[in-house]
Coordinates of C-alpha atoms in Angstrom, one line a residue:
M16 CA 45.9 85.1 2.3
Q17 CA 44.9 85.0 -1.4
K18 CA 45.7 81.3 -1.6
Q19 CA 43.2 80.5 1.2
I20 CA 40.5 82.5 -0.5
T21 CA 40.9 80.5 -3.7
I22 CA 40.5 77.2 -2.0
N23 CA 37.4 78.3 -0.2
K24 CA 36.0 79.5 -3.6
A25 CA 36.6 76.1 -5.2
N26 CA 34.9 74.3 -2.3
S27 CA 32.0 76.6 -2.3
L28 CA 31.6 76.2 -6.1
S29 CA 31.5 72.4 -5.9
D30 CA 29.0 72.4 -3.1
F31 CA 26.8 74.8 -5.0
N32 CA 26.6 72.5 -8.1
F33 CA 25.8 69.3 -6.2
A34 CA 23.2 71.0 -4.1
R35 CA 21.3 72.1 -7.3
L36 CA 21.6 68.9 -9.2
A37 CA 20.5 66.5 -6.4
P38 CA 16.8 67.6 -6.3
V39 CA 16.6 67.5 -10.1
A40 CA 17.9 63.9 -10.3
L41 CA 15.5 62.8 -7.5
I42 CA 12.5 64.3 -9.3
V43 CA 13.5 62.6 -12.6
L44 CA 13.8 59.2 -11.0
L45 CA 10.4 59.6 -9.3
A46 CA 8.8 60.5 -12.6
A47 CA 10.4 57.5 -14.3
C48 CA 9.1 55.1 -11.6
G49 CA 5.6 56.6 -11.9
Q50 CA 5.5 55.9 -15.6
S51 CA 6.5 52.3 -15.2
G52 CA 3.7 51.6 -12.7
D53 CA 0.0 52.3 -12.9
G54 CA 0.3 55.9 -14.0
K55 CA -0.6 57.2 -10.5
G56 CA 2.6 56.6 -8.7
G57 CA 1.4 53.3 -7.3
M58 CA 3.0 49.8 -7.2
P59 CA 4.4 48.6 -10.5
G60 CA 2.5 46.0 -12.5
K61 CA -1.0 47.1 -11.4
G62 CA -1.9 48.9 -14.6
A63 CA -5.2 47.8 -16.2
G64 CA -4.0 47.6 -19.7
G65 CA -0.5 46.1 -19.7
P66 CA 1.5 43.3 -18.2
P67 CA 3.1 43.6 -14.7
G68 CA 6.1 46.0 -14.6
G69 CA 6.0 46.8 -18.3
L70 CA 7.0 43.2 -19.2
P71 CA 6.3 41.7 -22.7
T72 CA 2.8 40.2 -23.2
P73 CA 3.0 36.5 -22.1
E74 CA 2.6 33.8 -24.7
V75 CA 0.1 31.0 -24.2
E76 CA -0.7 28.0 -26.4
V77 CA -4.3 27.6 -27.4
I78 CA -6.5 25.3 -29.5
V79 CA -9.5 26.4 -31.4
T80 CA -12.6 24.3 -30.6
S81 CA -14.8 22.7 -33.2
A82 CA -17.7 20.2 -33.1
G83 CA -17.1 16.7 -34.5
S84 CA -17.6 13.0 -33.9
A85 CA -15.9 11.3 -31.0
T86 CA -15.7 7.9 -29.4
I87 CA -16.8 8.2 -25.7
T88 CA -14.6 6.1 -23.5
Q89 CA -14.7 5.1 -19.9
E90 CA -11.9 4.2 -17.4
L91 CA -12.7 1.6 -14.8
P92 CA -10.4 0.1 -12.1
G93 CA -9.7 -3.6 -12.5
R94 CA -7.4 -6.4 -11.3
L95 CA -5.3 -8.9 -13.3
Q96 CA -6.1 -12.6 -13.0
A97 CA -4.4 -15.6 -14.5
V98 CA -6.3 -17.6 -17.1
R99 CA -5.7 -20.8 -15.2
T100 CA -4.3 -21.4 -11.7
A101 CA -3.4 -24.9 -10.5
Q102 CA -2.3 -25.8 -7.0
V103 CA 0.3 -28.6 -6.9
R104 CA -0.5 -30.9 -4.0
A105 CA 0.8 -34.1 -2.6
R106 CA -1.5 -37.1 -3.5
V107 CA 0.2 -39.7 -1.3
E108 CA 1.8 -39.6 2.1
G109 CA 5.6 -39.6 2.4
I110 CA 8.8 -37.7 2.8
I111 CA 9.9 -35.1 0.2
E112 CA 13.2 -36.4 -1.3
K113 CA 13.9 -33.8 -4.0
R114 CA 12.6 -30.6 -5.6
M115 CA 13.1 -30.8 -9.4
F116 CA 12.3 -27.2 -10.6
T117 CA 13.5 -23.6 -10.3
E118 CA 11.2 -21.3 -8.4
G119 CA 9.7 -18.6 -10.6
S120 CA 10.4 -20.4 -13.9
D121 CA 8.1 -21.6 -16.7
V122 CA 7.2 -25.3 -16.6
I123 CA 5.5 -27.5 -19.1
E124 CA 2.5 -29.7 -18.3
G125 CA 3.7 -33.2 -17.1
T126 CA 7.2 -31.9 -15.9
P127 CA 8.3 -33.6 -12.6
L128 CA 8.3 -31.1 -9.8
F129 CA 8.8 -33.1 -6.6
R130 CA 9.7 -36.7 -5.7
I131 CA 8.3 -38.4 -2.6
D132 CA 10.0 -41.5 -1.0
P133 CA 8.7 -44.3 -3.2
R134 CA 9.9 -47.4 -1.4
N135 CA 6.7 -48.4 0.4
Y136 CA 4.6 -47.8 -2.7
Q137 CA 7.0 -49.8 -4.8
A138 CA 6.7 -52.8 -2.4
A139 CA 2.9 -52.5 -2.4
F140 CA 2.9 -52.5 -6.2
D141 CA 5.1 -55.6 -6.4
A142 CA 2.8 -57.4 -4.0
A143 CA -0.3 -56.5 -5.9
R144 CA 1.3 -57.6 -9.1
A145 CA 2.1 -61.0 -7.6
D146 CA -1.4 -61.4 -6.4
Q147 CA -2.7 -60.6 -9.8
A148 CA -0.4 -63.2 -11.4
L149 CA -1.6 -65.8 -9.0
A150 CA -5.3 -65.0 -9.5
R151 CA -4.8 -65.1 -13.3
L152 CA -3.0 -68.5 -13.1
T153 CA -5.9 -69.9 -11.0
V154 CA -8.5 -68.9 -13.6
E155 CA -6.4 -70.4 -16.4
R156 CA -6.1 -73.6 -14.5
Y157 CA -9.8 -73.9 -13.8
K158 CA -10.9 -73.4 -17.4
P159 CA -10.1 -76.9 -18.6
L160 CA -11.3 -78.5 -15.3
L161 CA -14.6 -76.8 -15.6
A162 CA -15.1 -78.4 -19.1
I163 CA -14.8 -81.9 -17.6
N164 CA -16.7 -80.9 -14.5
A165 CA -13.6 -81.3 -12.3
V166 CA -14.4 -78.1 -10.6
S167 CA -17.7 -76.5 -10.0
K168 CA -19.1 -73.4 -11.7
Q169 CA -19.1 -71.6 -8.3
E170 CA -15.4 -72.2 -7.8
F171 CA -14.6 -70.9 -11.3
D172 CA -16.6 -67.8 -10.8
L173 CA -14.9 -67.1 -7.4
A174 CA -11.5 -67.4 -9.1
E175 CA -12.5 -64.9 -11.8
A176 CA -13.7 -62.4 -9.0
R177 CA -10.4 -62.7 -7.2
L178 CA -8.6 -61.9 -10.5
K179 CA -10.6 -58.7 -10.9
Q180 CA -9.9 -57.7 -7.3
A181 CA -6.2 -58.3 -8.0
D182 CA -6.4 -56.2 -11.1
A183 CA -8.0 -53.3 -9.2
A184 CA -5.4 -53.6 -6.4
L185 CA -2.6 -53.5 -8.9
T186 CA -4.0 -50.4 -10.6
R187 CA -4.4 -48.6 -7.2
T188 CA -0.8 -49.4 -6.2
R189 CA 0.5 -48.4 -9.6
V190 CA -1.2 -44.9 -9.3
D191 CA 0.2 -44.5 -5.8
L192 CA 3.6 -45.3 -7.0
E193 CA 3.3 -42.8 -9.9
N194 CA 2.1 -40.1 -7.5
T195 CA 5.4 -40.3 -5.6
T196 CA 6.6 -38.2 -8.6
V197 CA 4.5 -35.0 -8.5
P198 CA 4.1 -33.6 -12.1
A199 CA 3.0 -30.2 -13.3
P200 CA -0.8 -30.3 -13.9
I201 CA -0.7 -27.3 -16.3
S202 CA 1.8 -25.3 -18.3
G203 CA 2.7 -21.9 -16.8
R204 CA 4.9 -20.1 -14.3
I205 CA 5.5 -21.8 -11.0
G206 CA 5.9 -19.9 -7.8
R207 CA 8.0 -20.6 -4.7
E208 CA 7.9 -24.0 -3.0
Q209 CA 5.8 -24.3 0.1
V210 CA 7.7 -27.2 1.6
T211 CA 11.3 -28.3 1.5
E212 CA 13.2 -31.6 1.2
G213 CA 12.7 -33.8 4.3
A214 CA 9.1 -32.6 5.0
L215 CA 6.3 -35.1 5.6
V216 CA 3.4 -34.4 3.3
G217 CA 0.1 -36.0 2.5
R218 CA -0.8 -37.2 6.0
G219 CA -4.5 -36.6 6.5
E220 CA -4.7 -33.9 3.7
A221 CA -3.3 -33.0 0.3
T222 CA -0.4 -30.8 1.3
L223 CA 0.1 -27.7 -0.9
L224 CA 3.6 -27.9 -2.6
A225 CA 3.5 -25.0 -5.1
T226 CA 1.2 -23.0 -7.4
I227 CA 1.3 -22.7 -11.2
E228 CA -0.3 -19.8 -13.1
A229 CA -0.9 -19.6 -16.8
L230 CA 0.0 -16.0 -17.7
D231 CA -0.5 -15.8 -21.5
P232 CA -3.1 -14.6 -22.2
I233 CA -4.2 -12.9 -19.0
Y234 CA -7.6 -11.7 -17.7
V235 CA -8.5 -8.4 -16.2
N236 CA -11.7 -8.3 -14.1
F237 CA -13.6 -5.0 -13.6
T238 CA -17.0 -3.7 -12.8
Q239 CA -19.3 -1.1 -14.3
S240 CA -22.0 0.8 -12.4
G241 CA -25.5 -0.4 -13.1
A242 CA -26.7 3.2 -13.4
D243 CA -24.1 3.8 -16.2
A244 CA -25.2 0.7 -18.1
L245 CA -28.9 1.9 -17.8
R246 CA -27.9 5.4 -19.0
L247 CA -26.2 4.0 -22.1
Q248 CA -29.1 1.8 -23.0
K249 CA -31.4 4.8 -22.9
S250 CA -29.0 6.9 -25.0
F251 CA -28.8 4.1 -27.6
A252 CA -32.6 3.8 -27.6
S253 CA -33.1 7.5 -28.1
G254 CA -30.5 7.7 -30.9
K255 CA -28.2 10.2 -29.0
L256 CA -25.4 7.7 -29.1
K257 CA -24.4 4.8 -31.2
S258 CA -22.9 1.5 -30.1
A259 CA -19.1 1.4 -30.4
G260 CA -19.0 -2.3 -31.1
Q261 CA -16.0 -4.5 -30.4
A262 CA -13.3 -1.8 -30.5
R263 CA -9.9 -1.6 -29.0
I264 CA -9.6 -1.9 -25.2
D265 CA -6.5 -0.3 -23.6
L266 CA -4.9 -1.3 -20.3
I267 CA -3.4 1.5 -18.2
L268 CA -0.7 0.3 -15.8
E269 CA 0.0 1.6 -12.3
D270 CA 2.6 4.1 -13.6
N271 CA 0.0 5.6 -15.9
S272 CA 1.6 4.1 -19.0
I273 CA -0.5 2.3 -21.6
Y274 CA 0.1 -1.4 -22.2
S275 CA 1.4 -1.9 -25.8
R276 CA -1.0 -4.6 -26.7
A277 CA -4.8 -4.2 -27.1
G278 CA -7.3 -6.5 -25.4
R279 CA -10.8 -7.6 -26.1
L280 CA -14.0 -7.9 -24.0
I281 CA -14.9 -11.5 -23.6
F282 CA -17.5 -11.5 -20.8
K283 CA -20.3 -9.2 -19.5
D284 CA -22.6 -10.4 -16.7
L285 CA -26.3 -10.4 -17.4
A286 CA -27.2 -9.4 -13.9
V287 CA -26.4 -6.6 -11.5
D288 CA -24.7 -7.6 -8.2
P289 CA -27.3 -6.7 -5.5
T290 CA -24.5 -6.0 -2.9
T291 CA -22.5 -3.6 -5.1
G292 CA -25.0 -2.4 -7.7
S293 CA -22.5 -3.1 -10.5
V294 CA -22.1 -5.4 -13.5
S295 CA -19.0 -7.7 -13.8
L296 CA -17.0 -7.6 -17.0
R297 CA -13.8 -9.4 -18.1
A298 CA -11.3 -8.6 -20.8
E299 CA -8.4 -10.7 -22.2
F300 CA -5.0 -9.3 -23.0
P301 CA -2.0 -11.1 -24.7
N302 CA 1.0 -11.4 -22.4
P303 CA 3.8 -13.1 -24.3
K304 CA 6.6 -11.4 -22.3
R305 CA 5.0 -12.1 -18.9
E306 CA 4.9 -8.3 -18.2
L307 CA 1.5 -8.5 -16.6
L308 CA 1.3 -10.3 -13.3
P309 CA -1.8 -11.6 -11.5
G310 CA -3.1 -9.5 -8.7
T311 CA -1.9 -6.1 -10.1
F312 CA -4.4 -3.3 -9.9
V313 CA -4.9 -1.6 -13.3
R314 CA -7.4 0.7 -15.2
V315 CA -9.3 -0.4 -18.2
R316 CA -10.1 2.2 -20.9
F317 CA -12.8 0.9 -23.3
P318 CA -15.2 2.6 -25.8
E319 CA -18.8 3.0 -24.7
A320 CA -20.4 4.7 -27.6
L321 CA -20.1 7.0 -30.7
A322 CA -21.3 10.6 -30.4
E323 CA -21.8 13.2 -33.2
G324 CA -21.5 17.0 -32.9
V325 CA -19.5 17.1 -29.7
I326 CA -16.6 19.4 -28.6
L327 CA -13.4 17.9 -27.2
V328 CA -11.1 19.7 -24.8
P329 CA -7.7 18.3 -23.5
Q330 CA -7.9 17.1 -19.9
R331 CA -5.2 19.5 -18.8
A332 CA -7.2 22.5 -20.0
V333 CA -10.2 21.8 -17.7
Q334 CA -9.9 23.1 -14.2
I335 CA -12.1 22.7 -11.1
G336 CA -13.0 25.6 -8.8
P337 CA -15.5 26.3 -6.1
Q338 CA -18.2 26.9 -8.7
G339 CA -17.4 23.8 -10.7
Q340 CA -15.5 23.1 -13.9
F341 CA -14.1 25.8 -16.1
V342 CA -11.7 26.6 -18.9
T343 CA -9.6 29.7 -19.6
V344 CA -10.2 31.3 -23.1
V345 CA -8.7 34.2 -25.0
D346 CA -11.5 36.6 -25.8
E347 CA -11.8 39.0 -28.8
S348 CA -9.9 41.7 -27.0
G349 CA -6.9 39.4 -26.5
K350 CA -7.4 38.9 -22.8
A351 CA -7.7 35.8 -20.7
A352 CA -11.3 35.0 -19.5
V353 CA -12.8 32.2 -17.5
T354 CA -15.7 30.2 -19.0
P355 CA -17.7 27.7 -16.9
V356 CA -18.2 24.3 -18.6
K357 CA -19.8 20.9 -17.9
T358 CA -18.3 17.6 -19.1
S359 CA -20.2 14.4 -19.9
G360 CA -17.4 11.9 -20.3
M361 CA -14.1 11.1 -21.8
S362 CA -12.9 10.5 -25.3
G363 CA -9.4 9.0 -24.9
K364 CA -7.5 11.7 -22.9
D365 CA -9.9 14.5 -23.8
F366 CA -13.1 15.7 -22.0
V367 CA -16.4 15.7 -23.9
I368 CA -18.0 19.1 -23.3
A369 CA -21.7 19.0 -22.6
E370 CA -22.3 22.7 -21.8
G371 CA -20.4 26.0 -22.0
L372 CA -18.8 26.0 -25.4
K373 CA -20.3 26.4 -28.9
G374 CA -17.1 26.0 -31.1
G375 CA -14.6 28.5 -32.3
E376 CA -13.3 29.4 -28.8
K377 CA -9.6 29.7 -28.2
I378 CA -8.9 27.4 -25.2
I379 CA -5.6 27.9 -23.3
V380 CA -3.9 24.5 -22.9
N381 CA -0.4 25.6 -22.0
G382 CA 0.7 28.6 -20.0
L383 CA -2.3 28.8 -17.7
Q384 CA -0.1 30.1 -14.8
K385 CA 0.7 33.2 -16.9
A386 CA -2.9 33.8 -18.0
R387 CA -4.6 35.6 -15.1
P388 CA -8.2 36.6 -15.9
G389 CA -8.4 40.1 -17.4
T390 CA -4.7 40.3 -18.5
P391 CA -3.7 40.5 -22.1
V392 CA -2.0 37.4 -23.6
R393 CA -0.5 36.5 -26.9
P394 CA -2.1 33.2 -28.2
L395 CA -0.1 30.7 -30.2
V396 CA -2.5 28.3 -32.0
L397 CA -1.4 24.6 -31.8
G398 CA -1.5 22.7 -35.0
P399 CA -2.7 19.0 -35.5
D400 CA 0.8 17.9 -34.6
G401 CA 0.6 19.6 -31.2
K402 CA 3.2 22.3 -32.2
P403 CA 2.5 26.0 -32.3
I404 CA 1.8 27.5 -35.8
P405 CA 4.4 30.2 -36.6
V406 CA 3.1 33.7 -36.1
P407 CA 5.1 36.9 -37.1
K408 CA 6.4 38.7 -34.0
D409 CA 6.9 42.4 -33.5
E410 CA 10.3 42.3 -31.9
A411 CA 10.4 46.0 -31.1
A412 CA 7.1 45.8 -29.1
Q413 CA 8.4 42.7 -27.3
T414 CA 11.7 44.1 -26.2
K415 CA 10.4 47.5 -24.9
P416 CA 8.1 47.9 -21.9
A417 CA 4.6 49.2 -22.5
D418 CA 2.5 51.8 -20.8
Q419 CA -1.2 51.6 -20.0
K420 CA -2.2 52.1 -23.6
G421 CA 0.2 49.5 -24.9
Q422 CA 2.7 52.0 -26.2
P423 CA 6.5 51.5 -25.7
I424 CA 7.9 53.6 -22.9
E425 CA 10.9 55.7 -23.8
A426 CA 13.5 56.8 -21.2
P427 CA 12.8 60.3 -19.9
S428 CA 15.0 62.9 -21.6
A429 CA 15.7 64.5 -18.2
V430 CA 17.6 61.4 -17.2
K431 CA 20.0 61.7 -20.1
A432 CA 20.8 65.3 -19.0
I433 CA 22.1 64.1 -15.6
Q434 CA 25.9 64.1 -15.9
K435 CA 28.6 64.1 -13.3
P436 CA 30.0 67.6 -12.8
S437 CA 33.3 68.2 -14.4
A438 CA 35.7 71.1 -14.7
N439 CA 34.4 71.8 -18.2
N440 CA 30.8 72.6 -17.2
V441 CA 31.4 74.4 -13.9
Q442 CA 29.8 77.8 -14.0
P443 CA 31.5 80.8 -12.2
P444 CA 29.8 82.0 -9.0
K445 CA 27.7 85.1 -8.9
A446 CA 29.1 88.4 -7.7
E447 CA 27.3 88.2 -4.3
E448 CA 28.9 84.8 -3.6
K449 CA 32.3 86.1 -4.4
K450 CA 31.9 88.7 -1.8

C-alpha cells in the first residue's frame, strides 16, 4: 500500500510542475513576438522606423548628382544599305552553259560569272569579219583605178560606205560574242544565282542572273523629325545649345550591342518629306569584316548639341509611373523618397534632367526593389569607376535585429529561465497535497 502511494505522489508532482510552467512559457513567447513586430502585437515588419521583421537595413547603391556639361545625343531607327548594288543580267539570248562563281563569295570587277552558248555568235562574228575584209579589199583596189578614172567617184564612195558598214557589223558581233561570257560589273559580294545551267536567258528581256553588293563601306539611312530639327535650330539661335559638329556616330545593332567602328554623317536632306514630315539623313560606316549586311534594321546614336549646366542620371534610375517620370532618392533622414522629374533628351546612356533635381541629391541606381518609399536604407556611393566607395560598417548593428527606435533587440530574460524540469529542481509538494 505504501508503494502505491509513492507512485501517485511522483505522478502528481510531475503534473504539478508542467501545469505551472506551460502558461509562463506561452506568455514569454507572446511577449517576444510582440517586440519583433510593430510594438502592438501586430504583424511583423510593419514598424514605422525599422526594416521588416527586424532585418538589417538594406544597402542601395547611389550616385550624387551634379551639374556639368554634356553632349545631347539622339537615337533614331535606320536601315543598312550597300554603297553600290549591281544586277548581273544576260545581254544576249542563249543557253546557260556554266556558272563560274561560288554563291555568297566576294568577286572582283571583270571576273567571269556565267557562260552562254557562244557558237551562233562566233559564227556571226566570223561572217562579219569576212565581209569587212572584202569591203576593205574593194576600197584598196578602187584607189589606183580612181586615179586614172577607171572607176567613177561614185563607185569609190559606195565602196568606202560598205567598208564602214562592215566595220560596224564586226564591232556588233564582237560585242555579242564577248557578252556570252557574263562578267562582274562591280567588286563586292555576290548572292545566290537566279538561274541554273541549261536555262534559256535573254529572250525578249535581260534576264536577272545574280546580284552583287559592295559592302565596305556601308550606308545607313535614317530620318529625323522635322519638328526636332526646328527645335534644335531655335536652341542654337537662342544660345541654349551649341552645335556638336562632326562628332562620333555610333551604330547600335539588333542585339543592343554597339558596333566597334564609328561612322560619319555624309548627307542631310535640305527639304522635309511632305508625306512623313521628316528629314532624310545618311551615315557611312566602315565594314571590312562584312559584319554589317544590307537590309538590317539598326539604331543610330549621334550627337545633336552641347549643353552646359545640366544634370545627368543613368537611364536605369529613371522610372515611369501614372504621374510621369520619377527617381528614388535617399533623403536627409536616410529614408527612400520619390522625386518627380522631367527629361529633355539623352546623353549617351544617361537621361538629361530638365526639371526636378538641383544637384547634390543621392539617386538610387541599384537596389530599387529594396528601397520602398519611407523605409530606411543604407546608401553606398558609387565612384567614377562604377564601384561602391568603401564605408565603415557597424557589424553589431547589422547582425542584431532592431526595434522601432533602431536599437538592437535582446532576447527576453524570461526565455532563458525556461528549462526542462529535472530531478534536481523538483520542489516537494505542500502539506495539503500530501494529504
